[in-house]
mmCIF file of C-alpha atoms and ligand atoms in Angstrom:
data_model
loop_
_atom_site.group_PDB
_atom_site.id
_atom_site.type_symbol
_atom_site.label_atom_id
_atom_site.label_comp_id
_atom_site.label_asym_id
_atom_site.label_seq_id
_atom_site.Cartn_x
_atom_site.Cartn_y
_atom_site.Cartn_z
ATOM 1 C CA MET A 300 160.520 122.494 14.597
ATOM 2 C CA THR A 301 160.354 120.504 11.647
ATOM 3 C CA VAL A 302 158.640 121.299 8.448
ATOM 4 C CA ASN A 303 156.174 119.187 6.286
ATOM 5 C CA TYR A 304 158.014 120.772 3.142
ATOM 6 C CA GLU A 305 155.843 117.803 0.933
ATOM 7 C CA LEU A 306 152.837 119.406 2.750
ATOM 8 C CA LEU A 307 153.628 122.661 1.582
ATOM 9 C CA GLY A 308 154.191 121.315 -1.473
ATOM 10 C CA LYS A 309 150.891 120.539 -2.209
ATOM 11 C CA GLN A 310 149.131 123.674 -0.618
ATOM 12 C CA LEU A 311 151.613 125.907 -2.317
ATOM 13 C CA ASP A 312 150.729 124.150 -5.804
ATOM 14 C CA SER A 313 146.731 124.635 -5.251
ATOM 15 C CA LEU A 314 147.255 128.021 -4.348
ATOM 16 C CA MET A 315 149.277 128.571 -7.875
ATOM 17 C CA ALA A 316 146.319 126.249 -9.954
ATOM 18 C CA SER A 317 143.379 129.067 -10.453
ATOM 19 C CA GLU A 318 145.774 132.172 -11.169
ATOM 20 C CA PRO A 319 147.744 133.182 -13.604
ATOM 21 C CA ASP A 320 149.153 136.287 -12.966
ATOM 22 C CA LEU A 321 152.897 135.494 -12.394
ATOM 23 C CA LEU A 322 153.132 138.951 -10.170
ATOM 24 C CA ALA A 323 150.222 137.499 -7.936
ATOM 25 C CA ASN A 324 151.873 133.568 -7.666
ATOM 26 C CA SER A 325 154.819 135.427 -6.505
ATOM 27 C CA ALA A 326 153.904 137.369 -4.530
ATOM 28 C CA ASN A 327 152.619 134.397 -2.142
ATOM 29 C CA PHE A 328 154.618 131.781 -3.047
ATOM 30 C CA VAL A 329 156.944 134.248 -0.908
ATOM 31 C CA GLY A 330 154.616 134.481 1.932
ATOM 32 C CA LEU A 331 153.170 131.479 2.214
ATOM 33 C CA LEU A 332 157.576 130.169 2.797
ATOM 34 C CA PHE A 333 157.524 133.225 4.811
ATOM 35 C CA ALA A 334 154.659 132.538 6.998
ATOM 36 C CA GLU A 335 155.509 128.784 7.102
ATOM 37 C CA ILE A 336 159.099 128.146 7.253
ATOM 38 C CA PRO A 337 159.963 128.558 11.143
ATOM 39 C CA ASN A 338 162.853 130.889 12.442
ATOM 40 C CA ILE A 339 163.600 133.252 9.715
ATOM 41 C CA ASN A 340 163.772 136.997 9.053
ATOM 42 C CA TRP A 341 163.771 137.214 5.141
ATOM 43 C CA LEU A 342 162.382 135.283 2.618
ATOM 44 C CA GLY A 343 161.615 136.807 -1.716
ATOM 45 C CA LEU A 344 162.980 136.746 -5.185
ATOM 46 C CA TYR A 345 165.642 138.413 -6.547
ATOM 47 C CA ILE A 346 165.005 138.434 -10.452
ATOM 48 C CA VAL A 347 168.086 138.432 -12.921
ATOM 49 C CA ARG A 348 168.183 141.356 -15.260
ATOM 50 C CA GLU A 349 170.361 141.666 -17.842
ATOM 51 C CA SER A 350 174.060 141.482 -15.182
ATOM 52 C CA ASP A 351 171.918 142.427 -11.869
ATOM 53 C CA LEU A 352 170.264 140.212 -9.801
ATOM 54 C CA VAL A 353 167.081 142.723 -8.869
ATOM 55 C CA LEU A 354 164.881 142.682 -5.800
ATOM 56 C CA GLY A 355 161.401 141.207 -5.778
ATOM 57 C CA PRO A 356 158.719 140.128 -3.958
ATOM 58 C CA TYR A 357 159.540 139.107 -0.476
ATOM 59 C CA ASN A 358 158.138 139.514 3.086
ATOM 60 C CA GLY A 359 160.804 140.994 5.756
ATOM 61 C CA ARG A 360 162.532 144.149 6.212
ATOM 62 C CA PRO A 361 163.319 146.503 3.254
ATOM 63 C CA ALA A 362 166.340 144.665 1.612
ATOM 64 C CA CYS A 363 169.401 146.261 -1.082
ATOM 65 C CA VAL A 364 167.037 146.264 -4.326
ATOM 66 C CA ARG A 365 170.145 145.528 -7.215
ATOM 67 C CA ILE A 366 172.934 142.984 -6.164
ATOM 68 C CA PRO A 367 175.700 142.328 -9.230
ATOM 69 C CA MET A 368 175.609 139.053 -10.970
ATOM 70 C CA GLY A 369 178.938 136.753 -8.491
ATOM 71 C CA GLN A 370 178.347 138.314 -5.482
ATOM 72 C CA GLY A 371 177.084 138.056 -2.315
ATOM 73 C CA VAL A 372 175.119 134.364 -1.736
ATOM 74 C CA CYS A 373 172.875 135.256 -4.136
ATOM 75 C CA GLY A 374 174.887 136.642 -7.295
ATOM 76 C CA SER A 375 177.297 133.350 -6.248
ATOM 77 C CA SER A 376 174.125 130.891 -6.109
ATOM 78 C CA ALA A 377 172.848 132.712 -9.510
ATOM 79 C CA SER A 378 175.655 132.658 -11.514
ATOM 80 C CA ASP A 379 176.571 128.998 -10.608
ATOM 81 C CA ALA A 380 173.278 127.834 -10.908
ATOM 82 C CA ARG A 381 173.503 126.239 -7.848
ATOM 83 C CA THR A 382 171.884 126.496 -3.992
ATOM 84 C CA LEU A 383 174.356 127.734 -1.652
ATOM 85 C CA ARG A 384 173.451 127.133 2.325
ATOM 86 C CA VAL A 385 175.525 129.104 4.426
ATOM 87 C CA ALA A 386 175.686 128.420 8.034
ATOM 88 C CA ASP A 387 177.150 131.808 9.152
ATOM 89 C CA VAL A 388 177.014 134.242 6.670
ATOM 90 C CA ASP A 389 180.317 136.127 8.304
ATOM 91 C CA GLN A 390 182.279 133.446 6.787
ATOM 92 C CA PHE A 391 181.127 133.558 3.527
ATOM 93 C CA SER A 392 184.016 135.799 1.428
ATOM 94 C CA GLY A 393 181.375 138.763 0.533
ATOM 95 C CA HIS A 394 178.670 138.462 1.777
ATOM 96 C CA ILE A 395 176.472 140.588 0.860
ATOM 97 C CA SER A 396 174.540 142.723 5.003
ATOM 98 C CA CYS A 397 171.634 143.604 4.181
ATOM 99 C CA ASP A 398 170.151 143.068 7.814
ATOM 100 C CA PRO A 399 172.525 142.728 10.882
ATOM 101 C CA ALA A 400 170.344 140.288 12.116
ATOM 102 C CA SER A 401 170.819 137.468 9.750
ATOM 103 C CA LYS A 402 172.907 134.893 10.438
ATOM 104 C CA SER A 403 172.855 131.961 8.258
ATOM 105 C CA GLU A 404 170.611 131.760 4.974
ATOM 106 C CA ILE A 405 169.999 130.034 1.696
ATOM 107 C CA VAL A 406 169.813 130.611 -1.632
ATOM 108 C CA VAL A 407 168.381 128.658 -4.099
ATOM 109 C CA PRO A 408 168.661 129.137 -8.482
ATOM 110 C CA LEU A 409 164.999 128.947 -10.030
ATOM 111 C CA ILE A 410 165.569 127.675 -13.549
ATOM 112 C CA ILE A 411 163.492 128.255 -16.589
ATOM 113 C CA ASP A 412 164.859 126.440 -19.767
ATOM 114 C CA GLU A 413 168.395 125.970 -18.729
ATOM 115 C CA VAL A 414 168.377 129.599 -17.943
ATOM 116 C CA VAL A 415 169.317 131.015 -13.992
ATOM 117 C CA ILE A 416 165.545 133.257 -13.937
ATOM 118 C CA ALA A 417 166.056 133.894 -9.980
ATOM 119 C CA VAL A 418 167.308 132.608 -7.047
ATOM 120 C CA LEU A 419 164.768 132.444 -3.531
ATOM 121 C CA ASP A 420 166.901 133.736 0.013
ATOM 122 C CA VAL A 421 165.938 132.971 3.387
ATOM 123 C CA ASP A 422 167.136 134.767 5.840
ATOM 124 C CA SER A 423 167.784 134.016 9.649
ATOM 125 C CA PRO A 424 168.442 135.169 12.324
ATOM 126 C CA VAL A 425 169.204 131.765 13.433
ATOM 127 C CA TYR A 426 173.111 131.209 13.130
ATOM 128 C CA ASP A 427 173.339 126.716 10.919
ATOM 129 C CA ARG A 428 169.191 127.173 10.849
ATOM 130 C CA PHE A 429 169.411 124.974 7.942
ATOM 131 C CA SER A 430 170.242 121.562 7.357
ATOM 132 C CA ARG A 431 170.581 119.575 4.361
ATOM 133 C CA GLN A 432 166.577 118.141 4.793
ATOM 134 C CA ASP A 433 165.319 122.303 4.869
ATOM 135 C CA GLN A 434 167.582 122.294 1.626
ATOM 136 C CA ASP A 435 166.414 119.180 0.039
ATOM 137 C CA GLY A 436 163.249 120.994 0.907
ATOM 138 C CA ILE A 437 162.688 124.124 -0.094
ATOM 139 C CA GLU A 438 164.581 123.384 -3.442
ATOM 140 C CA LYS A 439 161.529 120.586 -4.028
ATOM 141 C CA LEU A 440 158.773 123.129 -3.882
ATOM 142 C CA CYS A 441 160.885 126.278 -6.068
ATOM 143 C CA ARG A 442 160.464 122.512 -8.625
ATOM 144 C CA VAL A 443 156.440 123.002 -7.204
ATOM 145 C CA PHE A 444 156.788 127.056 -8.309
ATOM 146 C CA VAL A 445 158.926 126.705 -11.030
ATOM 147 C CA ALA A 446 156.664 123.914 -13.240
ATOM 148 C CA ARG A 447 153.635 126.148 -12.388
ATOM 149 C CA LEU A 448 155.081 128.800 -14.271
ATOM 150 C CA ARG A 449 156.031 127.011 -16.777
ATOM 151 C CA ALA A 450 151.996 125.897 -17.285
ATOM 152 C CA LEU A 451 151.572 130.049 -17.238
ATOM 153 C CA GLY A 452 154.043 130.354 -20.060
ATOM 154 C CA ALA A 453 156.843 131.454 -18.118
ATOM 155 C CA ARG A 454 160.358 131.359 -20.462
ATOM 156 C CA HIS A 455 163.293 132.669 -19.521
ATOM 157 C CA LYS A 456 163.331 136.610 -20.464
ATOM 158 C CA ASN A 457 158.875 137.298 -19.258
ATOM 159 C CA PHE A 458 159.424 136.113 -15.899
ATOM 160 C CA ILE A 459 156.943 139.110 -14.028
HETATM 161 N N1 LIG B 624 172.769 138.500 1.835
HETATM 162 C C1 LIG B 624 172.699 137.957 0.844
HETATM 163 C C2 LIG B 624 171.783 140.161 -0.177
HETATM 164 C C3 LIG B 624 170.793 139.857 0.298
HETATM 165 S S1 LIG B 624 169.619 139.972 1.601
HETATM 166 O O1 LIG B 624 169.381 139.275 2.224
HETATM 167 C C4 LIG B 624 168.156 140.036 1.528
HETATM 168 C C5 LIG B 624 173.495 138.338 -0.776
HETATM 169 O O2 LIG B 624 174.988 137.898 0.370
HETATM 170 O O3 LIG B 624 174.094 137.978 -1.236
#
């Protein structure tokens, strides 16, 4: 069950092409990815606000609202400015469990002007759900999203 990330990137780009509203585009970004990536139970954005990550647009069950920078998989990805791919969340020291059904996850930082503005968190009920190929594909989708945000004038201080 592989995802055609190339095609998904084109769909995302055209979905965002005609709409200037950052929040609407962010909502559709998570909606499209949640609909098209199989075997996941949660996908959404955490937005950097001062020293916390705050819950943004997502699809899935209600989740933790505020994550301190540096904590959990999301906070670690944001503070290190790098993707974290976790095959078994119970083996990640400090993992924050919002839903006990989640077994693996991937978190990708979104960077504008060399500043992490948000992270995309994707959770799966399946252990080791995300391959290196998924990581490459999801990072590519995040680059498409960030390029559109930049074209709309988003800067690290005014992202939704
Ligand atoms: N598991 C994440 C918290 C966010 S929820 O899974 C939606 C973490 O450890 O940062």
